[in-house]
Coordinates of C-alpha atoms in Angstrom, one line a residue:
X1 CA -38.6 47.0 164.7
X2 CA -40.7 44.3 164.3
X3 CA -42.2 43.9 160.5
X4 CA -45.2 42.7 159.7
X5 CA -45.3 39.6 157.0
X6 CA -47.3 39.1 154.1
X7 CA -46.9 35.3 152.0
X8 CA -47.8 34.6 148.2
X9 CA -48.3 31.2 147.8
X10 CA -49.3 29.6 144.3
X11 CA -51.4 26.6 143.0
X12 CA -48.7 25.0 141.1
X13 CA -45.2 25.7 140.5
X14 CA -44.1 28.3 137.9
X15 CA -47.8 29.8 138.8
X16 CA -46.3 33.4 139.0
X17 CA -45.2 33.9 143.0
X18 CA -41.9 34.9 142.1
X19 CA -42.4 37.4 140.1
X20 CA -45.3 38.5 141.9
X21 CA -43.4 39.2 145.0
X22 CA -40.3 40.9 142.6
X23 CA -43.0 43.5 141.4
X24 CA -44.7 43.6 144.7
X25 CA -41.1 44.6 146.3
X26 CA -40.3 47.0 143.2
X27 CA -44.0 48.9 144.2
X28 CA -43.1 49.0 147.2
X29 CA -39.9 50.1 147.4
X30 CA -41.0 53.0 144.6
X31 CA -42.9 54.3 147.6
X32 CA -40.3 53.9 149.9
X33 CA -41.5 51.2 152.3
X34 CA -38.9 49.4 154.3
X35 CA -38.8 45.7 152.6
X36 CA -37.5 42.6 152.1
X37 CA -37.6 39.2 150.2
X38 CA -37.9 36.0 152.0
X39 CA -38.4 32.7 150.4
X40 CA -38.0 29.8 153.6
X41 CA -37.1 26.9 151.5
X42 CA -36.2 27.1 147.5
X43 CA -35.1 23.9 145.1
X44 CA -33.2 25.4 142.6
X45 CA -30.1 24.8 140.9
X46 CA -30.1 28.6 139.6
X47 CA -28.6 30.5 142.6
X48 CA -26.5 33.7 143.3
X49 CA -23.7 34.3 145.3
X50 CA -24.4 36.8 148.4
X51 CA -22.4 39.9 150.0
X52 CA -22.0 37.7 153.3
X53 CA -20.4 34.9 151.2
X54 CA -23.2 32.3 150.6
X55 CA -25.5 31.1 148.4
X56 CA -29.2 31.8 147.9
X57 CA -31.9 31.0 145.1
X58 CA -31.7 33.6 142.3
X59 CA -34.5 34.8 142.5
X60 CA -34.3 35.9 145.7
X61 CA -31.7 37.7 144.2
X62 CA -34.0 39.3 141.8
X63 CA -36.1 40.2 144.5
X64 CA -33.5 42.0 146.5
X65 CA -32.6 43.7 143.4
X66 CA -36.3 45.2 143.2
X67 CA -36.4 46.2 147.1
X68 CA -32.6 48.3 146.5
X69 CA -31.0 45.5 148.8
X70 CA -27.9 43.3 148.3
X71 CA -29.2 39.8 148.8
X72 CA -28.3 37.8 152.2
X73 CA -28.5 33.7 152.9
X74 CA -31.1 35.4 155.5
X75 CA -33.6 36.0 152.3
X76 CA -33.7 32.5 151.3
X77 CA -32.1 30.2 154.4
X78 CA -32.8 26.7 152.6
X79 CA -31.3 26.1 149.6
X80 CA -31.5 22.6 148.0
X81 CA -30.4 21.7 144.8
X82 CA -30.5 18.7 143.4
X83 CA -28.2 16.0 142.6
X84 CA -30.4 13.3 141.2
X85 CA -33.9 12.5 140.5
X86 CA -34.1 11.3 145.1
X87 CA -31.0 13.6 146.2
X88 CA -30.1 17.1 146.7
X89 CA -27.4 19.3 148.2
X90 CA -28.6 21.1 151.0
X91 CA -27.8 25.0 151.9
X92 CA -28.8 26.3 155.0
X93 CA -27.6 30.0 155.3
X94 CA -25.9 29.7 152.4
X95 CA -23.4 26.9 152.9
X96 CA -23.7 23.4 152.5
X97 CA -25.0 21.4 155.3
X98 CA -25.7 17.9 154.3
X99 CA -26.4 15.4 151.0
X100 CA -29.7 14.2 151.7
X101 CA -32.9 12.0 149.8
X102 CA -36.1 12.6 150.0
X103 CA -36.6 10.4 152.7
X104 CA -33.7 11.8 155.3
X105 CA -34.4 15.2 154.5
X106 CA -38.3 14.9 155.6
X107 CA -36.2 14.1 159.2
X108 CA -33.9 16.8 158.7
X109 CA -37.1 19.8 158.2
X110 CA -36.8 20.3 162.3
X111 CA -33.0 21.3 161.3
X112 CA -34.3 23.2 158.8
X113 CA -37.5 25.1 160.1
X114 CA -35.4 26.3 163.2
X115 CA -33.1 28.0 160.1
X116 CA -35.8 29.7 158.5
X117 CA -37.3 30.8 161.7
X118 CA -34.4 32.7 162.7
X119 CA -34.3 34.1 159.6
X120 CA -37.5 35.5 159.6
X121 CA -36.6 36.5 163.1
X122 CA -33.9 38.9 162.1
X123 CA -35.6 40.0 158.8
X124 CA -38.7 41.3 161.0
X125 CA -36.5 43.1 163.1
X126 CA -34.3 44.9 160.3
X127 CA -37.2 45.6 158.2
X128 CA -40.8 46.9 158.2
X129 CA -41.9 44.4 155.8
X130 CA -41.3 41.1 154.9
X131 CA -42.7 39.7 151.4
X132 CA -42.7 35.8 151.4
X133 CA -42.9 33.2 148.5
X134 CA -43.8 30.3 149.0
X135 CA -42.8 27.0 146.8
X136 CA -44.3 24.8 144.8
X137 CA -48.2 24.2 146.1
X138 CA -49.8 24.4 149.7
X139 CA -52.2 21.1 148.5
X140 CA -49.4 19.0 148.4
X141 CA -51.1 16.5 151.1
X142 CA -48.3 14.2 151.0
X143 CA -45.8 16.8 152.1
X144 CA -47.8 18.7 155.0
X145 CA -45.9 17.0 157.5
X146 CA -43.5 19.5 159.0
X147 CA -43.9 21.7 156.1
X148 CA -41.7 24.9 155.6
X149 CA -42.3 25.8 152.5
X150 CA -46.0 26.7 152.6
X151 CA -48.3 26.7 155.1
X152 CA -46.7 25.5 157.6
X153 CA -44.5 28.4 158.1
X154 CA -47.7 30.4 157.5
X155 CA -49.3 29.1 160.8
X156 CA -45.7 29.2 162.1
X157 CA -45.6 33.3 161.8
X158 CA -49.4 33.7 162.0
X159 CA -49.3 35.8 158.7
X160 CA -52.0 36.3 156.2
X161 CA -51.5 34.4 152.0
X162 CA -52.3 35.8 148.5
X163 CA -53.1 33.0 146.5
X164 CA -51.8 33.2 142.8
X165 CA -52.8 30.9 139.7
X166 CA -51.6 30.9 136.0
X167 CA -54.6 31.3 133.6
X168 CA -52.3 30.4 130.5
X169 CA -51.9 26.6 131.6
X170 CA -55.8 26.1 131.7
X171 CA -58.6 25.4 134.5
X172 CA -57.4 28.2 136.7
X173 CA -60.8 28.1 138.8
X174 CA -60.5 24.6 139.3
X175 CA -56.9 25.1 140.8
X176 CA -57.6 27.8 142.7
X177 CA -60.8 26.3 144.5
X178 CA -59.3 23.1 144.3
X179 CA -56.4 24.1 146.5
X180 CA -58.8 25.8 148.7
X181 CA -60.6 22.2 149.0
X182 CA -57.4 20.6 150.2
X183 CA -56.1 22.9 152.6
X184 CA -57.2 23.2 156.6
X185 CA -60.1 24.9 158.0
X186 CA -57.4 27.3 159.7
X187 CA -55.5 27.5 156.1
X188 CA -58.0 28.8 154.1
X189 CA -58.8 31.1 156.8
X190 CA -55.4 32.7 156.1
X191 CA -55.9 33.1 151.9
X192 CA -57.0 36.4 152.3
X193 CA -57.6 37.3 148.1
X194 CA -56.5 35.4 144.6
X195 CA -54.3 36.8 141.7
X196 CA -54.5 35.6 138.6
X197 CA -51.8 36.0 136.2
X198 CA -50.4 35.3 132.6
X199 CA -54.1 36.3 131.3
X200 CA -54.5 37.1 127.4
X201 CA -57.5 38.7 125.8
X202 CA -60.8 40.8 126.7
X203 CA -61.4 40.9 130.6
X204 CA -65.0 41.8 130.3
X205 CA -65.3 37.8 129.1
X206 CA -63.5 36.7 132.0
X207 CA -66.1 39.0 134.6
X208 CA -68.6 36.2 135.1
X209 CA -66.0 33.8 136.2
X210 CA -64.2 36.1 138.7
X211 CA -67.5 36.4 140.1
X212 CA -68.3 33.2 140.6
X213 CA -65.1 32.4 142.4
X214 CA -65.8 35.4 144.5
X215 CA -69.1 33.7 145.7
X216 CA -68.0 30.2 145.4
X217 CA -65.3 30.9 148.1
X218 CA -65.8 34.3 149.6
X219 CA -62.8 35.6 148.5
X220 CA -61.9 38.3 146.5
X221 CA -59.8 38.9 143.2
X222 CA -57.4 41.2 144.3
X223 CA -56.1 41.4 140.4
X224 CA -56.1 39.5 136.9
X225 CA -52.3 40.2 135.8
X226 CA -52.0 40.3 131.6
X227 CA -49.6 38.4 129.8
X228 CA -46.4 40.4 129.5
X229 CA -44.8 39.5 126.4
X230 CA -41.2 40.1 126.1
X231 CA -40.8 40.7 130.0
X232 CA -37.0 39.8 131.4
X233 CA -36.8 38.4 135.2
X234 CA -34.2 36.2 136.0
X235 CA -35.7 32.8 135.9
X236 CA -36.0 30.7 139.1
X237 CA -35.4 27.4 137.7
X238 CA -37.1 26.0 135.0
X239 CA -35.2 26.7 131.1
X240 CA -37.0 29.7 129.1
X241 CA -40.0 29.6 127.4
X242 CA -41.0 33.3 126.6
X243 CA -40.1 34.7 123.1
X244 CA -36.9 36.1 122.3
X245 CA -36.1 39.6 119.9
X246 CA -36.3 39.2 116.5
X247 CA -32.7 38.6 115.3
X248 CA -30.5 40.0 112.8
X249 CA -30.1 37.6 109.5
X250 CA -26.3 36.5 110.0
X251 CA -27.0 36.1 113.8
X252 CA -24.5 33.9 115.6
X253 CA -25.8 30.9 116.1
X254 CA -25.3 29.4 119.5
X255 CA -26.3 26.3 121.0
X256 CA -26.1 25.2 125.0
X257 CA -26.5 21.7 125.3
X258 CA -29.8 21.4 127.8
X259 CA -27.6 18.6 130.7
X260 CA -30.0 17.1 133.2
X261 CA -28.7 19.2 136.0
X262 CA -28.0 22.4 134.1
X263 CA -27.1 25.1 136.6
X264 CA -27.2 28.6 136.2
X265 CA -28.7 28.7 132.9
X266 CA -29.2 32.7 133.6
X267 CA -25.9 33.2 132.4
X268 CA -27.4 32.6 129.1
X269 CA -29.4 35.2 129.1
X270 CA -28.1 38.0 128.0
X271 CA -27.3 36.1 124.4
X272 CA -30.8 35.4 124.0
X273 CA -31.7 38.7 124.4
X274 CA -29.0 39.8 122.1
X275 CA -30.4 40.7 118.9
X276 CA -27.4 39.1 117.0
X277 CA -27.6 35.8 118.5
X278 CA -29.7 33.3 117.6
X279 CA -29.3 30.8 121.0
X280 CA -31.1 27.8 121.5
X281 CA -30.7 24.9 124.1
X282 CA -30.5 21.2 122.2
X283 CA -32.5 18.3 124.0
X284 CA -32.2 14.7 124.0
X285 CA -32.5 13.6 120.4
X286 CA -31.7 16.7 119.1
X287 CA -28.5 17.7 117.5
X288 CA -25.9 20.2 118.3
X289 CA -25.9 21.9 114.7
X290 CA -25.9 24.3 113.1
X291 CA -23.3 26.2 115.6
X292 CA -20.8 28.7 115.6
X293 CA -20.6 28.7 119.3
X294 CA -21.4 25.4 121.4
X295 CA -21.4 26.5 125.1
X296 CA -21.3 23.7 127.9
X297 CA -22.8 25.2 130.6
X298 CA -22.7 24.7 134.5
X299 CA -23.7 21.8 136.0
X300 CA -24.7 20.3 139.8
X301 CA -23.4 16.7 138.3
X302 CA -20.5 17.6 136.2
X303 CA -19.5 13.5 135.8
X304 CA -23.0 12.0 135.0
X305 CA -23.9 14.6 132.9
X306 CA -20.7 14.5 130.3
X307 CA -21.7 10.8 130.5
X308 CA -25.4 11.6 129.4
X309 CA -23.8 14.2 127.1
X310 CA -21.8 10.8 125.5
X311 CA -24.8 9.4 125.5
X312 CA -26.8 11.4 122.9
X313 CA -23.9 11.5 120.9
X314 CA -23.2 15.0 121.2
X315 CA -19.2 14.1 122.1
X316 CA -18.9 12.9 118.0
X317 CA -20.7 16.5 117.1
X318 CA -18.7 18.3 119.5
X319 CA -15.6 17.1 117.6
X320 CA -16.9 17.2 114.6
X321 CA -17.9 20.5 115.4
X322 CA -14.3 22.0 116.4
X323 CA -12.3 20.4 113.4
X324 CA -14.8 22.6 110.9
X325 CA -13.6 25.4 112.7
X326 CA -16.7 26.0 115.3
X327 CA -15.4 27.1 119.0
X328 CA -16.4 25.7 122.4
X329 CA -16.7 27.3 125.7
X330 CA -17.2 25.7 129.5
X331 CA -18.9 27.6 131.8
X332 CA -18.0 26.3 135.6
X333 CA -19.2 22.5 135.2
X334 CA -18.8 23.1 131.5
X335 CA -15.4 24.0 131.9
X336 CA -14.5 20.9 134.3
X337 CA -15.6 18.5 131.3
X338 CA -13.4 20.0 129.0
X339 CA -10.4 19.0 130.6
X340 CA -8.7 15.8 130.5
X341 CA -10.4 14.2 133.8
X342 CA -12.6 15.2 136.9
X343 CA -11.7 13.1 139.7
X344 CA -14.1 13.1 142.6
X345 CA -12.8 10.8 144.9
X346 CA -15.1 11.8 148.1
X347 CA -18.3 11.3 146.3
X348 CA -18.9 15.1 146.3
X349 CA -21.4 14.9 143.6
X350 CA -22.2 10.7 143.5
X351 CA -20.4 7.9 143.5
X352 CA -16.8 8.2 144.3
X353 CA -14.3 7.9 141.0
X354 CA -12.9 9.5 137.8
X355 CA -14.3 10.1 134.6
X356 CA -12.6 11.2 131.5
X357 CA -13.0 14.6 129.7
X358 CA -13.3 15.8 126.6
X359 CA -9.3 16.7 126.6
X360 CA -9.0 19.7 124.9
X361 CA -7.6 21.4 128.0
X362 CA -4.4 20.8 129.8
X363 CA -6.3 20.6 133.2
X364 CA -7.7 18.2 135.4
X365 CA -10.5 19.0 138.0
X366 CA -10.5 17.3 141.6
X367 CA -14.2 17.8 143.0
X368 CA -13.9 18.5 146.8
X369 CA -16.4 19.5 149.9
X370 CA -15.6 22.6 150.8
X371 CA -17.4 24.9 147.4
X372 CA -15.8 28.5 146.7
X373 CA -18.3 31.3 146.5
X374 CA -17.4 34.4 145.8
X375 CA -18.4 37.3 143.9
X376 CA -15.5 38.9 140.8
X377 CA -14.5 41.2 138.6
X378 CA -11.9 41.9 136.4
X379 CA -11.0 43.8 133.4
X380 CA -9.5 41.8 130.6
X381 CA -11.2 39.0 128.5
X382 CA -9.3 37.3 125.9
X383 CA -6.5 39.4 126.2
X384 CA -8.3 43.0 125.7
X385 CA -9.5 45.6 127.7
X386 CA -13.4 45.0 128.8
X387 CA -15.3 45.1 132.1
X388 CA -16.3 41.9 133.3
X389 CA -18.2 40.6 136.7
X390 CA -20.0 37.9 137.7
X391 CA -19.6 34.7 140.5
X392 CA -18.0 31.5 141.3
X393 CA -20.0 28.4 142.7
X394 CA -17.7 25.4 142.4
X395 CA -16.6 22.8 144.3
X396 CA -14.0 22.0 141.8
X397 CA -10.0 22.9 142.7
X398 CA -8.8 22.7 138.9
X399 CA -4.6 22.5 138.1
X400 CA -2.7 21.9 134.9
X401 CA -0.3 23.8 132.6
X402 CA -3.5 25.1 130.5
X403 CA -4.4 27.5 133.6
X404 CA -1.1 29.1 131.8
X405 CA -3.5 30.8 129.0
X406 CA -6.3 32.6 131.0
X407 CA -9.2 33.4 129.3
X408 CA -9.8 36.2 132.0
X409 CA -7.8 38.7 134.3
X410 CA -10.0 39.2 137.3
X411 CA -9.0 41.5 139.9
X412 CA -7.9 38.4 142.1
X413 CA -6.0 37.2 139.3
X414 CA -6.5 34.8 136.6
X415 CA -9.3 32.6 135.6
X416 CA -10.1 29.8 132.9
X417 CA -7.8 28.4 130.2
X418 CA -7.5 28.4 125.9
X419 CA -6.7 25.8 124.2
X420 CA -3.3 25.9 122.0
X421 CA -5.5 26.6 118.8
X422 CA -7.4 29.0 121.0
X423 CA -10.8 27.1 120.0
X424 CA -11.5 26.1 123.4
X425 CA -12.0 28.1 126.3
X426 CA -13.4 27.5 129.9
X427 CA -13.6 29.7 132.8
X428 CA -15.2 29.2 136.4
X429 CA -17.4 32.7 136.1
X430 CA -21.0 32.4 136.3
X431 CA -22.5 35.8 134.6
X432 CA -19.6 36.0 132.0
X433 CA -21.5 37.8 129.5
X434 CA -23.5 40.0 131.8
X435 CA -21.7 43.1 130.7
X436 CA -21.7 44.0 127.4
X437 CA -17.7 44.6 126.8
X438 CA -17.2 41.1 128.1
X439 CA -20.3 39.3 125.8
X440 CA -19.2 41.4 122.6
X441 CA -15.2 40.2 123.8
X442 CA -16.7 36.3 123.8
X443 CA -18.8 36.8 120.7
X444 CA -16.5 38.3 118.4
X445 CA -13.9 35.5 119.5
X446 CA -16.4 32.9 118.1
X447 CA -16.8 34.7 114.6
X448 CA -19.7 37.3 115.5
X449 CA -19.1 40.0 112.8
X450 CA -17.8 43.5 113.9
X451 CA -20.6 46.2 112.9
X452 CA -23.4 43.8 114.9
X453 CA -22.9 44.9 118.7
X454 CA -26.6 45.8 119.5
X455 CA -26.2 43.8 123.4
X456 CA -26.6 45.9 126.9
X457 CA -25.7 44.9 130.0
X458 CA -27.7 42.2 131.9
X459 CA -28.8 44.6 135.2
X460 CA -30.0 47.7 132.6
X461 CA -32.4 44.6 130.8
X462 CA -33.6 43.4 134.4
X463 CA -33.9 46.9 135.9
X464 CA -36.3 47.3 132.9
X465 CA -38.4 44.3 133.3
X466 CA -38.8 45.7 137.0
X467 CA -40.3 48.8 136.4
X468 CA -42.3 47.6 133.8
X469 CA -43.3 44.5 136.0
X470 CA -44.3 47.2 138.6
X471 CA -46.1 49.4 136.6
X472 CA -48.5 46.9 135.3
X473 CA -49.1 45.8 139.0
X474 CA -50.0 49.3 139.6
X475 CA -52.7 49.5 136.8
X476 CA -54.0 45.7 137.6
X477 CA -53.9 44.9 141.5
X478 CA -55.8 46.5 144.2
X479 CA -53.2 47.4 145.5
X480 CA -54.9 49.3 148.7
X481 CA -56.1 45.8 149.9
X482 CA -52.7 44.6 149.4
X483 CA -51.3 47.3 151.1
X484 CA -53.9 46.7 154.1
X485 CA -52.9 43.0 154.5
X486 CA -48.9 44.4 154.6
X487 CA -49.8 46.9 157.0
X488 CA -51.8 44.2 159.2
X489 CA -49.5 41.7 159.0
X490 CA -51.8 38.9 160.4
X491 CA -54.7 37.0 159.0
X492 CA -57.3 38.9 159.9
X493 CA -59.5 39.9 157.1
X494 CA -59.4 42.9 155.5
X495 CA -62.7 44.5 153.9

């Protein structure tokens, strides 16, 4: 076989290519077209743990999800997720390959492209189809230079690019001609239509401008994409911004402290879609409280961020919050700072050294190279009978007597530690309230009232978002051109 490819590339970031190419794959796999997600190069530090044992961007996750696939390193072969505001850990083919800046990893991209070339190679050759996204913006002039990301791998594959812009964030035409502007004569030959997305109100007013850009640039509008209110898709990166359901009145109140390098901030998302859960992330400035629960969450800098955390104050609160009889839980990262040190004496995540925890487990955490990855499940939370699963992404080997009270039983055994009082808890398990036994478990634990369980598993929620994510493509692409430039798989025109 040799598939045909067909790239979405956007004019900013967050402009819509994920889920673009998520309801792209869901049509198409409705119809029953062999295809595939590929992203060639993803900063994230929300990721998923694959069949083959390695670690890819979540959403290409989502995206496999949508085609009826398992996701594969192969859908997303670089992986970087940063460390600090000039570093990031890189993943090629889902392990970790080096701990680079900016700088060095502009000289690393030959490593790198040959990765997501063979990638592609073996995706094209499994699979009619190949749906890529891109990253970020193609304009960016200062990173054309051995680009993978973009258009350079474009050119590279000689395939044809849908070119999506968010109308809510303002001057849409001036971004999507704009980016036309600074792209090469061969580039813009290959940005075969424009999508817009995120649109709100009466189309008929927004006619004259479509036309314009049609003329301006000789390109057509292959769809304007309405704002879906209330639509769930895993998010790529960036924290949550869409509206949550209305909540009951004596909703649990939750709080995640927002850390600088927050990872995996998915796994909050089936509280905020529970409808007895009032969840919020705190910022800098802001105040943990009110709180029943206060989760720490995962982190890709476990030691600077509990100092930031000590920074703002929140260590005080956090204290505060437990003697007044509020409970804490550590997810991964989370959990590490809740012990009584993390010791990372290889400079896995920075500077070598040890940093105190918060100490109200009996366990210490010694950060080492080599991460565990690896997908679990289990069937006991807290002691009691309920279906859990999820993933571990941790570079952490954690020991101490507190390991003694699990907070899980996983099928490989167990996971996490209480405290003595049983106000604390941690565990490794990324995705811990995914299914609803385990969430309603976790919630009633930190004083949810019994009578209130309204929550649903996290893949019914996401599976629902993708057919409703599909079905509005239906009514609002043209999807026959779309279809055309699949079929072609090369940047010809279509009429």
């Amino acid at each position: 076989m040799n598939g045909t490819t067909l790239m979405v590339q956007g004019t900013t970031s967050d402009a819509g290519k994920s889920v673009l190419v998520a309801g792209l794959a869901r049509v198409l796999h409705r119809r029953g077209l062999s295809v595939v997600p590929f992203k060639p190069q993803n900063m994230a530090l929300n990721s998923a743990v694959t069949l083959d044992g390695g670690e890819i961007g979540r959403a290409q996750a989502l995206q496999a999800a949508a085609c009826g696939l398992e996701p594969h390193t192969d859908m997303n072969p670089v992986l970087l997720k940063p460390t600090s505001d000039e570093g990031a850990q890189v993943i090629i083919h889902g392990r970790p390959a080096a701990e680079l800046d900016a700088r060095a990893y502009h000289d690393y991209k030959p490593v790198a492209r040959e990765a997501v070339l063979a990638s592609h190679r073996r995706l094209t050759a499994q699979y009619a189809h190949v749906l890529v996204e891109g990253a970020g913006s193609p304009a960016e002039i200062n990173l054309r230079a051995g680009d993978i990301a973009n258009m350079g791998f474009a050119e590279a594959v000689d395939c044809p690019v849908i070119l999506v812009a968010d109308i809510d964030r303002g001057g849409v035409f001036a971004h999507l001609v704009g980016t036309l502007a600074l792209l090469s004569e061969t580039e813009r030959a290959r940005v075969q239509g424009f999508v817009i997305n995120r649109f709100r109100g009466d189309i008929s007013l927004l006619q004259p401008g479509l036309d314009w850009l049609e003329q301006e640039t000789g390109k057509p509008v292959l769809g304007v994409i309405p704002y879906l209110h209330g639509l769930y898709l895993d998010a790529e990166d960036a924290l949550p911004r869409e509206a949550v359901p209305q909540k009951v009145a004596d909703a649990l109140k939750v709080v995640v402290p927002a850390l600088p390098r927050i990872s995996n901030h998915t796994d909050f998302d089936p509280l905020r879609l529970h409808p007895a859960v009032d969840l919020r992330f705190a910022g800098p400035g802001e105040s943990l409280q009110p709180a029943d629960l206060i989760i720490l969450p995962g982190s890709k800098a476990v030691r600077d961020d509990l100092a930031w955390l000590r920074e703002q104050g929140w260590e005080a609160e956090l204290r505060r919050h437990v003697r007044y009889g509020g409970k804490v839980l550590g997810i991964c990262g989370g959990f590490q700072m809740l012990g009584r040190v993390v010791h990372d004496p290889d400079g896995v995540e920075g500077r070598p050294g040890s940093t105190p925890g918060l100490g109200w487990l009996d366990i210490e955490t010694r950060l080492a190279p080599e991460k565990r990855l690896e997908r679990v499940a289990g069937g006991r939370v807290l002691g009691q009978e309920a279906h859990v699963e999820g993933y571990e992404i941790h570079a952490g080997v954690t020991t101490g007597a507190g390991l003694g009270r699990a907070l899980l039983e996983l099928q490989h055994g167990p996971d996490g530690a209480r405290s003595e009082d049983d106000a604390v808890a941690g565990t490794y398990v990324h995705g811990v309230f995914d299914t609803s036994a385990a969430a309603e478990a976790l919630l009633h634990w930190a004083g949810m009232r019994t009578g209130t369980e309204h929550g649903e598993d996290l893949a019914t929620a996401r599976e629902r978002g993708l057919e409703r994510l599909a079905d509005t493509l239906e009514a609002h692409l043209d999807l026959g051109r779309i279809l055309a430039l699949l079929r072609a798989g090369n940047s010809e025109p279509v009429t």
